[in-house]
Amino acid sequence: MHNIRAAPVNSMDQTESAIGAPEGSNPEETETGKVKRKSEETDEPERSGRGKRRRGAGGKKLRPGERYIPPPQKRNPGVSFSQEHFDETSYYFEGGLRKVRPYYFDFKTYCKGRWIGKSLLEVFKGEFRAESIDYYERAAKEGRIRLNETPVEDLSIVLRNNDHMKNTVHRHEPPVVGRPLEVLVDNGEVLVVDKPASIPVHPCGRFRHNTVIFILGKELGISELHTVHRLDRLTSGVLLFARTLEVSKKLDQLVRDRQLEKEYMCRVEGEFPEGELVCEEPILVVSFKVGLCRVDPKGKECRTVFQRVSFNGSTSVVRCLPLTGRTHQIRVHLQYLGFPILNDPIYGSSAWGPHRGKGGLVGKSDEELLKALVEEHRCKESLHLLDIPDDGVGQEGGNAGAEARVSGKQEKIDGLDGTCKPGEFDKKCETQKGATGVQEQCESRSSNSAGNEVSQGSSSTEMNPTQDISSNTDSITELQCPVPTKSRDDQTEANGSSQQISPRTRDHLCSECKLVRPDPTEKELIMYLHALRYKGPDFEYCTQLPDWAKEDWVEDE
C-alpha cells in the first residue's frame, strides 16, 4: 500500500495537489499523491545545448499578439492543509446537522491537451455546462476567471499548453450528521477516531470543510496525518491515522504482511442464515464515478466471512470479516447473498431489478443499470446519496465507455466550476483529469464516490484472520468498548431556517444561493455499516456499537 498524506499537499492551494498535468508534461505521481512534472522549469532562459526553448520563456521576443505563458509552478512537498485553509469558513449546527457557511473558493487547473487551440468560450460550452455561458461571461467581467493570474474579460481568448486557469466560485457544501468526532486514542504515534456516518475522510467532490481532515484541523488543531485505511462516507466507525511517517510505514508493512484484521457490523434485510457463511465471489468495478461494483467472473477474487449475531423478526445484525480489500466488498457480497444492507442507497436499490442483484441476477447492461440507479434517486430527490460529486464531470473526448482505470490508483479531479450535471454520471474515474470541479484528493484510492469500506490502501491485499469468527459466540454487547472522549464538548444550534442563507453569505452570481434545498434526514445520511474493530499484532482499537446494531433495536417508521 502506498502511503499517502491525509491531506493533499501544495504550496498554493489544496486544489493544486490533484491537478492534472497538461499533455507533454509527463506527470509522475509521488508517494503523497502530488503530481511531479519533469517539465518544471524556472523563468530563466535555456542556454544553447540544453534543448528547445519554451515559447515565450526567458528573453525570447514574443510575436505580435502572442501571449507569454509562464512555466508550470513547482510543488512544495512539505506543505499540508494549514490554518489558512481552515479559516476559509466556519461551521454552524442546525437540526442535528453540521453545516458549512458558503465561502469563496478558487478552482485551478492547467490547460488540458484537448483544450489547446480552443477558446475559453468553447471549453465552457463543451465541458462546463453546469452553469450557463451568461454566468461565465458575467463572472469574467467581475474578474472571477483568471488566466495565468490575469483576469479574463473576453472568453474568446485561445488556450495554449501550460495555461493556468483559475475560477473563483461561491462554494456550498452539503450538511453532514452533527455528531462530533470522538477521539478514541491519541498517543503521539496514532490517532484513532470514531467517524460518524455521512462525513468523508478527505476533501473530495462537494466536500472540503465537512470532512474528517478539516474537522480535526479546525476543532482540534490536528494536521499532518497519514492515512492507514479508509471508510465509506456513509460508513461509521474506527478510523486510524498515523501521526508520523515512521509509524505509517510500519503499519503499511503490517498490511503487506497480512497482519491486520478489520471487523464490521451491519444490519441487513431479512433473516440471515445462522452459523458462518463465506462468500468468495469476484468483484468487478462497473463505475468509479458512481462507485458501483458487482459480482462478475472477470472481477478480482475476494473473500468475506459473515456470521449472524441477532435477528429481530425482520432484519439481522451480521458480523463481517473481510479477508481481502476490494471496493464495496461487504456490500456487494451481501447483495449477492440476497441480504443487502438496510438503507444501502446503491446495493439495496430496486434499479437492480426484481431480484435486486441476488445471485448476480441483474438482467441489464452496466449502462442500463447506471441509468436506472441515477433515475431512481433523481425521482426521490436523493442523488446526493450516490455521491455524484459536484465537481461537474466534463465531457471527455475519446473513449467514453471504457473503465480502464486500475483499482487502487489515486484518483484526481480537476477543473474550474465545482458543480455537477447529474446526468453525467457515467463518466469514468480515468477521465476525471478533465472534470470540472474540485482538484482535491479523493476519498478512496479506488472510488471517489462511496468509498472503500475494506480498502487497505493503494494495493488490494489479503488479510489472514487472527481468530475464527465461527467459534466466537460472544454476545454482541460484549463487543462494546469504553465510552471515548469527544472532540467537542457541545454543539450550538443556529437560529433561523435551514432553507435560508444569511445575506452576508449570499452571492449575486451564485445559482446555488437561489435554490431551496430541504435538509436531509439523519436516516438518509446513515447506512447501517459500522467499522467496529481494527486489530494488529500488538494493538486493538474498537468503538461502541451504534444503536441500530443492538439486539432490541426497532427501525423508526
PDB file of N, CA, C and O in Angstrom, residues 33 59 114 132 243 249 334 342 423-424 459-460 469 500 506 516 520 540 545:
ATOM      1  N   GLY A  33       0.811  11.598  -3.369  1.00  0.00           N
ATOM      2  CA  GLY A  33      -0.323  11.867  -4.225  1.00  0.00           C
ATOM      3  C   GLY A  33      -0.180  13.135  -5.039  1.00  0.00           C
ATOM      4  O   GLY A  33      -1.062  13.498  -5.781  1.00  0.00           O
ATOM      5  N   GLY A  59      14.268  35.372 -22.448  1.00  0.00           N
ATOM      6  CA  GLY A  59      14.433  36.589 -23.198  1.00  0.00           C
ATOM      7  C   GLY A  59      13.911  36.520 -24.612  1.00  0.00           C
ATOM      8  O   GLY A  59      14.161  37.429 -25.406  1.00  0.00           O
ATOM      9  N   ARG A 114      -6.604  18.522 -24.770  1.00  0.00           N
ATOM     10  CA  ARG A 114      -7.706  18.627 -25.725  1.00  0.00           C
ATOM     11  C   ARG A 114      -8.255  20.047 -25.800  1.00  0.00           C
ATOM     12  O   ARG A 114      -9.082  20.345 -26.656  1.00  0.00           O
ATOM     13  N   SER A 132     -24.506  28.454 -17.053  1.00  0.00           N
ATOM     14  CA  SER A 132     -24.775  28.989 -18.382  1.00  0.00           C
ATOM     15  C   SER A 132     -23.600  29.819 -18.870  1.00  0.00           C
ATOM     16  O   SER A 132     -22.763  30.286 -18.082  1.00  0.00           O
ATOM     17  N   ARG A 243       0.499   9.258  13.103  1.00  0.00           N
ATOM     18  CA  ARG A 243       0.934  10.611  13.410  1.00  0.00           C
ATOM     19  C   ARG A 243       2.253  10.960  12.736  1.00  0.00           C
ATOM     20  O   ARG A 243       2.553  12.124  12.503  1.00  0.00           O
ATOM     21  N   LYS A 249       4.778   3.910   7.923  1.00  0.00           N
ATOM     22  CA  LYS A 249       5.493   2.860   7.190  1.00  0.00           C
ATOM     23  C   LYS A 249       5.390   1.520   7.906  1.00  0.00           C
ATOM     24  O   LYS A 249       5.266   0.464   7.270  1.00  0.00           O
ATOM     25  N   LEU A 334     -22.983  -9.075   0.329  1.00  0.00           N
ATOM     26  CA  LEU A 334     -24.275  -9.217   0.991  1.00  0.00           C
ATOM     27  C   LEU A 334     -25.422  -9.093  -0.003  1.00  0.00           C
ATOM     28  O   LEU A 334     -26.420  -9.816   0.088  1.00  0.00           O
ATOM     29  N   LEU A 342     -29.344  -2.745   5.120  1.00  0.00           N
ATOM     30  CA  LEU A 342     -30.501  -1.875   5.289  1.00  0.00           C
ATOM     31  C   LEU A 342     -30.095  -0.432   5.014  1.00  0.00           C
ATOM     32  O   LEU A 342     -29.095   0.051   5.524  1.00  0.00           O
ATOM     33  N   GLY A 423     -26.821  14.183 -14.867  1.00  0.00           N
ATOM     34  CA  GLY A 423     -26.937  13.244 -15.959  1.00  0.00           C
ATOM     35  C   GLY A 423     -25.609  12.709 -16.440  1.00  0.00           C
ATOM     36  O   GLY A 423     -25.559  11.731 -17.182  1.00  0.00           O
ATOM     37  N   GLU A 424     -24.523  13.343 -16.025  1.00  0.00           N
ATOM     38  CA  GLU A 424     -23.218  12.907 -16.497  1.00  0.00           C
ATOM     39  C   GLU A 424     -22.607  11.916 -15.519  1.00  0.00           C
ATOM     40  O   GLU A 424     -21.442  11.968 -15.170  1.00  0.00           O
ATOM     41  N   SER A 459      -2.857  -0.844  -2.789  1.00  0.00           N
ATOM     42  CA  SER A 459      -2.812  -2.201  -3.317  1.00  0.00           C
ATOM     43  C   SER A 459      -3.810  -3.049  -2.560  1.00  0.00           C
ATOM     44  O   SER A 459      -3.923  -2.958  -1.353  1.00  0.00           O
ATOM     45  N   SER A 460      -4.550  -3.851  -3.289  1.00  0.00           N
ATOM     46  CA  SER A 460      -5.535  -4.703  -2.633  1.00  0.00           C
ATOM     47  C   SER A 460      -4.811  -5.898  -2.042  1.00  0.00           C
ATOM     48  O   SER A 460      -4.265  -6.733  -2.742  1.00  0.00           O
ATOM     49  N   ILE A 469     -13.978 -16.555  13.501  1.00  0.00           N
ATOM     50  CA  ILE A 469     -15.188 -15.921  13.998  1.00  0.00           C
ATOM     51  C   ILE A 469     -16.343 -16.898  14.080  1.00  0.00           C
ATOM     52  O   ILE A 469     -17.332 -16.625  14.726  1.00  0.00           O
ATOM     53  N   GLN A 500     -32.766  28.959   4.521  1.00  0.00           N
ATOM     54  CA  GLN A 500     -32.335  30.310   4.222  1.00  0.00           C
ATOM     55  C   GLN A 500     -30.823  30.443   4.340  1.00  0.00           C
ATOM     56  O   GLN A 500     -30.176  29.750   5.110  1.00  0.00           O
ATOM     57  N   ARG A 506     -24.530  35.428   0.898  1.00  0.00           N
ATOM     58  CA  ARG A 506     -25.124  35.302  -0.432  1.00  0.00           C
ATOM     59  C   ARG A 506     -24.204  35.901  -1.490  1.00  0.00           C
ATOM     60  O   ARG A 506     -23.417  36.800  -1.222  1.00  0.00           O
ATOM     61  N   VAL A 516     -33.673  26.357  -3.070  1.00  0.00           N
ATOM     62  CA  VAL A 516     -34.179  25.982  -1.758  1.00  0.00           C
ATOM     63  C   VAL A 516     -34.074  24.469  -1.642  1.00  0.00           C
ATOM     64  O   VAL A 516     -34.763  23.734  -2.356  1.00  0.00           O
ATOM     65  N   PRO A 520     -31.443  16.991   4.473  1.00  0.00           N
ATOM     66  CA  PRO A 520     -31.598  15.534   4.519  1.00  0.00           C
ATOM     67  C   PRO A 520     -31.932  15.091   5.935  1.00  0.00           C
ATOM     68  O   PRO A 520     -31.556  15.747   6.915  1.00  0.00           O
ATOM     69  N   GLU A 540      -5.207  -3.070  19.444  1.00  0.00           N
ATOM     70  CA  GLU A 540      -6.598  -3.302  19.050  1.00  0.00           C
ATOM     71  C   GLU A 540      -7.406  -2.063  19.381  1.00  0.00           C
ATOM     72  O   GLU A 540      -7.370  -1.584  20.512  1.00  0.00           O
ATOM     73  N   LEU A 545     -20.879   0.027  19.961  1.00  0.00           N
ATOM     74  CA  LEU A 545     -21.831  -0.325  18.918  1.00  0.00           C
ATOM     75  C   LEU A 545     -22.824   0.806  18.700  1.00  0.00           C
ATOM     76  O   LEU A 545     -23.295   1.428  19.657  1.00  0.00           O
TER      77      LEU A 545
END
